Amino acid sequence: MNIPVDKFRDWLVNKNLKWRSIKEYTYYFNKFTTREPFYTQESINRFLSDKTSMNRVARGFLLNLKKFILVNYKELNISREMRMDISEIELPQLSGRVEQKLINPLTEEQILEIEKNIPHEKGRLQLLMSYYGGLRLGELLKIKVISFNWEEWKKDINNIGECRVHGKGEKEGIAFFPPDLMRRIAKFIRSGTYPSPSSYLFIKSKEDPKDLSVSNKAFPWRKVLRDAAIKAGIMKFDEEGGVIPETNVTPHKLRHSWGYHLKNVKKVDIRDIQEILRHSSISTTERYTQVDKSQTKEILSKDVFSLTAREEH
């Protein structure tokens, strides 16, 4: 990272921190910037997983460095897009779990309004699949042409489709998509140039996403989503040009919004939401509750996909 240590130290001094804290944060600054070229979710996770950095002081340093970057991004020649990416980074707690934030969910109508402002079908599909499938960012990027149950679905294209996804720790799960969205995905694939059925749906690369930085590969999609959310009037900025946190739209917010919609709008049972969103557990008891896929599809068919993804004409 090309950030002068003296500027960071001066910023800490102006915050009236104790000299001991400034000394410790400067130590971790030098340690972090020597190892990591960028401030990303992956880099801070790696940093805090090191036994020598697995402490509250190191975490406090990362929090202050994040604030320093967000405040001084113009002086540091950091783009607005990169600043937004940094603002979305969550600092893991010392237990290793990511600190949970309250998220203002998007409504289904807002999702479709964002769709109207995406200029190409690839981006529109990424939006709708992320939302209606409750996809994590990594799950979306790793979807292949062959990931769908095409043979079974083609027997009745008015049925809900299935897509095999790989989530945290490469854990395999099933995402469900409404019929109209499945038809659009099929049309998108037919109009594309995919070398083989094992080609990735959205990544035009010979490299395996498992070996790539998710943040780097996801940058084009993040930008498309962000621009569309701004044009739709959903994402707003404060007087200093920073994103108003409550209005921020991120790929993961789409997944949270779908979960909120299922629970609070459609009143879907929490155990069924666990299956739909592929959560590992809700509690010790519910961890052992099994929900059959046919039952899940029946639940989704009961007016859950109310504002179904419109077919492209």
Coordinates of C-alpha atoms in Angstrom, one line a residue:
M1 CA 0.0 0.0 0.0
N2 CA 1.4 3.4 -1.0
I3 CA 0.4 5.3 2.1
P4 CA 3.1 7.4 3.9
V5 CA 3.4 6.3 7.5
D6 CA 3.9 9.8 8.6
K7 CA 0.5 10.9 7.3
F8 CA -1.1 8.0 9.1
R9 CA 0.8 8.9 12.3
D10 CA -0.2 12.6 12.0
W11 CA -3.8 11.6 11.6
L12 CA -3.6 9.5 14.8
V13 CA -2.0 12.4 16.7
N14 CA -4.8 14.7 15.5
K15 CA -7.3 12.2 17.0
N16 CA -5.7 12.8 20.4
L17 CA -4.9 9.2 20.9
K18 CA -2.5 8.2 23.6
W19 CA 1.1 8.0 22.6
R20 CA 1.2 4.3 23.4
S21 CA -1.7 3.6 21.0
I22 CA 0.0 5.7 18.3
K23 CA 3.2 3.7 18.7
E24 CA 1.4 0.4 18.5
Y25 CA -0.7 1.3 15.5
T26 CA 2.4 2.6 13.7
Y27 CA 4.1 -0.8 14.4
Y28 CA 1.1 -2.7 12.9
F29 CA 0.9 -0.2 10.0
N30 CA 4.4 -1.1 8.9
K31 CA 3.8 -4.8 9.4
F32 CA 0.5 -4.7 7.4
T33 CA 1.8 -2.5 4.5
T34 CA 4.9 -4.6 4.1
R35 CA 2.8 -7.8 3.6
E36 CA -0.3 -6.6 1.9
P37 CA -0.5 -4.5 -1.3
F38 CA -4.2 -3.5 -0.8
Y39 CA -6.7 -3.1 2.0
T40 CA -9.2 -5.8 1.1
Q41 CA -11.5 -8.2 2.9
E42 CA -9.0 -11.0 2.1
S43 CA -5.9 -9.0 3.2
I44 CA -7.3 -8.1 6.6
N45 CA -8.6 -11.7 7.2
R46 CA -5.1 -13.0 6.4
F47 CA -3.5 -10.3 8.7
L48 CA -5.8 -11.1 11.7
S49 CA -5.3 -14.9 11.2
D50 CA -1.6 -14.5 12.0
K51 CA -1.0 -15.4 15.6
T52 CA 1.1 -12.3 16.1
S53 CA -1.7 -10.0 14.9
M54 CA -4.6 -11.9 16.6
N55 CA -5.3 -9.2 19.2
R56 CA -7.4 -6.2 19.9
V57 CA -4.6 -3.7 19.2
A58 CA -4.1 -5.1 15.7
R59 CA -7.9 -5.0 15.1
G60 CA -8.0 -1.4 16.4
F61 CA -5.2 -0.5 14.0
L62 CA -7.2 -1.9 11.0
L63 CA -10.3 0.0 12.1
N64 CA -8.3 3.3 12.2
L65 CA -6.6 2.6 8.9
K66 CA -9.9 2.0 7.3
K67 CA -11.3 5.3 8.7
F68 CA -8.1 7.1 7.6
I69 CA -8.4 5.8 4.0
L70 CA -12.1 6.7 3.8
V71 CA -11.5 10.2 5.0
N72 CA -8.3 10.9 2.9
Y73 CA -9.1 8.9 -0.2
K74 CA -8.7 11.8 -2.6
E75 CA -5.4 12.8 -1.2
L76 CA -4.2 9.2 -1.4
N77 CA -5.3 9.0 -5.1
I78 CA -7.9 6.3 -4.3
S79 CA -10.8 6.1 -6.7
R80 CA -14.4 6.5 -5.5
E81 CA -15.1 2.9 -6.6
M82 CA -12.2 1.6 -4.5
R83 CA -13.3 3.8 -1.6
M84 CA -16.8 2.2 -1.8
D85 CA -15.2 -1.3 -1.8
I86 CA -13.2 -0.4 1.3
S87 CA -16.3 1.0 3.1
E88 CA -18.0 -2.4 2.7
I89 CA -15.2 -4.4 4.4
E90 CA -16.1 -5.9 7.7
L91 CA -13.5 -6.5 10.4
P92 CA -13.6 -10.1 11.9
Q93 CA -14.0 -10.3 15.6
L94 CA -11.3 -12.0 17.5
S95 CA -13.4 -15.2 17.5
G96 CA -13.0 -15.3 13.8
R97 CA -16.6 -14.4 13.1
V98 CA -17.4 -11.4 11.0
E99 CA -19.1 -8.7 12.9
Q100 CA -22.8 -8.6 12.0
K101 CA -24.3 -5.3 10.8
L102 CA -27.9 -4.2 10.6
I103 CA -28.9 -4.1 7.0
N104 CA -31.7 -2.1 5.5
P105 CA -33.1 -4.6 3.0
L106 CA -34.1 -3.7 -0.5
T107 CA -37.7 -4.3 -1.5
E108 CA -38.6 -6.5 -4.5
E109 CA -39.8 -3.3 -6.3
Q110 CA -36.4 -1.7 -5.8
I111 CA -34.6 -4.7 -7.2
L112 CA -36.7 -4.5 -10.4
E113 CA -36.0 -0.8 -10.5
I114 CA -32.3 -1.5 -10.4
E115 CA -32.7 -4.0 -13.2
K116 CA -34.2 -1.3 -15.4
N117 CA -31.0 0.7 -15.1
I118 CA -28.6 -2.1 -16.0
P119 CA -27.7 -1.8 -19.7
H120 CA -26.9 -5.4 -20.5
E121 CA -28.5 -8.9 -19.9
K122 CA -25.4 -10.3 -18.2
G123 CA -25.7 -7.7 -15.4
R124 CA -29.4 -8.1 -15.1
L125 CA -29.1 -11.8 -14.7
Q126 CA -26.4 -11.3 -12.0
L127 CA -28.8 -9.1 -10.2
L128 CA -31.8 -11.4 -10.4
M129 CA -29.9 -14.6 -9.7
S130 CA -28.2 -13.0 -6.7
Y131 CA -31.6 -11.9 -5.3
Y132 CA -34.0 -14.7 -6.1
G133 CA -31.3 -17.3 -5.5
G134 CA -30.1 -15.7 -2.3
L135 CA -26.6 -16.1 -3.7
R136 CA -23.3 -15.2 -2.0
L137 CA -20.9 -13.4 -4.2
G138 CA -18.6 -16.4 -4.5
E139 CA -21.5 -18.7 -5.3
L140 CA -22.5 -16.4 -8.2
L141 CA -19.0 -16.3 -9.7
K142 CA -18.5 -20.1 -9.5
I143 CA -21.7 -21.0 -11.4
K144 CA -21.1 -23.0 -14.6
V145 CA -23.3 -23.7 -17.6
I146 CA -23.6 -27.2 -16.4
S147 CA -24.6 -26.2 -12.8
F148 CA -28.3 -26.1 -13.7
N149 CA -30.7 -29.1 -13.8
W150 CA -31.3 -28.5 -17.5
E151 CA -32.5 -32.0 -18.5
E152 CA -35.1 -32.2 -15.7
W153 CA -36.2 -28.6 -16.1
K154 CA -36.7 -28.8 -19.9
K155 CA -39.4 -31.4 -19.3
D156 CA -41.6 -28.6 -18.0
I157 CA -40.1 -25.1 -18.4
N158 CA -42.8 -23.7 -16.1
N159 CA -41.2 -25.4 -13.1
I160 CA -38.7 -23.9 -10.7
G161 CA -35.1 -24.6 -11.7
E162 CA -32.2 -25.8 -9.6
C163 CA -28.6 -24.6 -9.7
R164 CA -25.8 -26.3 -7.9
V165 CA -23.6 -23.7 -6.1
H166 CA -20.5 -23.8 -3.9
G167 CA -20.5 -21.6 -0.9
K168 CA -18.3 -21.1 2.1
G169 CA -15.6 -23.7 2.4
E170 CA -16.7 -25.0 -1.0
K171 CA -19.8 -26.4 0.6
E172 CA -22.2 -27.5 -2.0
G173 CA -25.9 -26.4 -2.0
I174 CA -28.9 -25.9 -4.3
A175 CA -30.2 -22.5 -5.3
F176 CA -33.7 -22.2 -6.8
F177 CA -34.7 -19.8 -9.6
P178 CA -38.2 -19.0 -10.9
P179 CA -39.3 -20.3 -14.3
D180 CA -39.1 -17.0 -16.2
L181 CA -35.6 -16.4 -14.9
M182 CA -34.5 -19.9 -15.9
R183 CA -35.7 -19.2 -19.5
R184 CA -33.7 -16.0 -19.6
I185 CA -30.6 -17.8 -18.3
A186 CA -31.1 -20.5 -21.0
K187 CA -31.4 -17.8 -23.7
F188 CA -28.3 -16.0 -22.4
I189 CA -26.3 -19.2 -22.6
R190 CA -27.5 -20.0 -26.1
S191 CA -26.5 -16.5 -27.3
G192 CA -23.1 -16.8 -25.8
T193 CA -19.8 -18.5 -26.8
Y194 CA -19.0 -21.0 -24.1
P195 CA -16.3 -23.5 -25.0
S196 CA -17.8 -26.3 -23.0
P197 CA -20.6 -27.1 -20.5
S198 CA -18.1 -26.7 -17.7
S199 CA -17.4 -23.1 -18.6
Y200 CA -18.2 -20.5 -16.0
L201 CA -21.3 -18.5 -16.7
F202 CA -20.0 -15.0 -15.9
I203 CA -16.3 -15.3 -15.8
K204 CA -14.5 -15.3 -19.1
S205 CA -11.3 -16.8 -17.9
K206 CA -9.3 -20.0 -18.1
E207 CA -8.4 -19.5 -14.4
D208 CA -10.4 -21.2 -11.7
P209 CA -12.3 -18.7 -9.4
K210 CA -11.0 -20.7 -6.5
D211 CA -7.5 -19.5 -7.4
L212 CA -8.5 -15.9 -8.0
S213 CA -9.3 -13.0 -5.7
V214 CA -13.1 -12.8 -5.4
S215 CA -12.8 -9.0 -4.8
N216 CA -10.9 -8.6 -8.1
K217 CA -13.1 -10.8 -10.2
A218 CA -16.2 -9.2 -8.7
F219 CA -15.2 -5.6 -9.4
P220 CA -17.0 -5.3 -12.8
W221 CA -20.2 -6.7 -11.3
R222 CA -20.0 -4.5 -8.2
K223 CA -19.5 -1.4 -10.4
V224 CA -22.5 -2.4 -12.6
L225 CA -24.7 -2.9 -9.5
R226 CA -23.5 0.4 -7.9
D227 CA -24.1 2.5 -11.1
A228 CA -27.5 1.0 -11.6
A229 CA -28.5 1.6 -7.9
I230 CA -27.3 5.3 -8.2
K231 CA -29.3 5.8 -11.5
A232 CA -32.4 4.2 -9.8
G233 CA -32.1 6.8 -7.0
I234 CA -31.7 4.1 -4.4
M235 CA -28.0 4.7 -3.5
K236 CA -27.3 8.2 -2.3
F237 CA -24.3 10.3 -1.3
D238 CA -23.6 12.7 1.5
E239 CA -22.2 16.3 1.1
E240 CA -18.6 15.0 1.1
G241 CA -19.3 12.5 -1.6
G242 CA -19.4 9.4 0.6
V243 CA -22.1 6.8 0.3
I244 CA -24.9 7.1 2.9
P245 CA -24.5 3.7 4.6
E246 CA -28.2 3.0 4.8
T247 CA -28.5 3.4 1.1
N248 CA -25.5 1.4 0.1
V249 CA -26.2 -1.5 -2.4
T250 CA -23.8 -4.4 -2.4
P251 CA -24.0 -8.0 -3.9
H252 CA -24.4 -9.4 -0.4
K253 CA -27.2 -7.0 0.4
L254 CA -29.2 -8.7 -2.4
R255 CA -29.0 -12.0 -0.5
H256 CA -30.0 -10.4 2.8
S257 CA -32.9 -8.7 1.1
W258 CA -34.3 -11.9 -0.3
G259 CA -34.1 -13.5 3.2
Y260 CA -35.9 -10.5 4.7
H261 CA -38.6 -10.8 2.0
L262 CA -39.1 -14.5 2.6
K263 CA -39.4 -14.0 6.4
N264 CA -41.3 -10.7 6.7
V265 CA -43.3 -10.4 3.5
K266 CA -44.1 -14.0 2.6
K267 CA -44.0 -15.3 6.1
V268 CA -42.0 -18.3 5.2
D269 CA -41.0 -20.6 8.1
I270 CA -37.5 -19.9 9.4
R271 CA -36.5 -23.6 8.9
D272 CA -37.5 -23.3 5.2
I273 CA -35.5 -20.1 4.8
Q274 CA -32.5 -22.0 6.3
E275 CA -32.8 -24.4 3.4
I276 CA -33.5 -21.8 0.7
L277 CA -30.5 -19.7 1.7
R278 CA -28.2 -22.7 2.5
H279 CA -27.4 -21.6 6.0
S280 CA -25.4 -24.1 8.0
S281 CA -27.6 -23.8 11.1
I282 CA -30.1 -21.6 12.9
S283 CA -29.7 -23.2 16.3
T284 CA -28.5 -26.5 17.7
T285 CA -32.0 -28.0 17.4
E286 CA -32.9 -26.7 14.0
R287 CA -29.5 -27.8 12.6
Y288 CA -31.0 -31.3 12.4
T289 CA -34.2 -30.4 10.7
Q290 CA -34.2 -31.6 7.2
V291 CA -36.4 -30.0 4.5
D292 CA -37.1 -32.0 1.3
K293 CA -36.3 -30.2 -2.0
S294 CA -39.8 -30.9 -3.3
Q295 CA -41.2 -29.3 -0.2
T296 CA -38.9 -26.3 -0.7
K297 CA -40.1 -25.9 -4.3
E298 CA -43.7 -26.2 -3.2
I299 CA -43.1 -23.4 -0.8
L300 CA -41.4 -21.2 -3.4
S301 CA -44.3 -21.9 -5.9
K302 CA -46.9 -20.5 -3.5
D303 CA -46.7 -17.0 -4.7
V304 CA -43.2 -16.4 -3.3
F305 CA -41.9 -15.5 -6.8
S306 CA -44.7 -12.9 -7.0
L307 CA -42.9 -10.3 -9.1
T308 CA -41.2 -12.9 -11.2
A309 CA -38.2 -11.9 -13.3
R310 CA -39.5 -10.5 -16.6
E311 CA -38.4 -12.3 -19.8
E312 CA -36.3 -10.2 -22.1
H313 CA -37.9 -9.3 -25.4

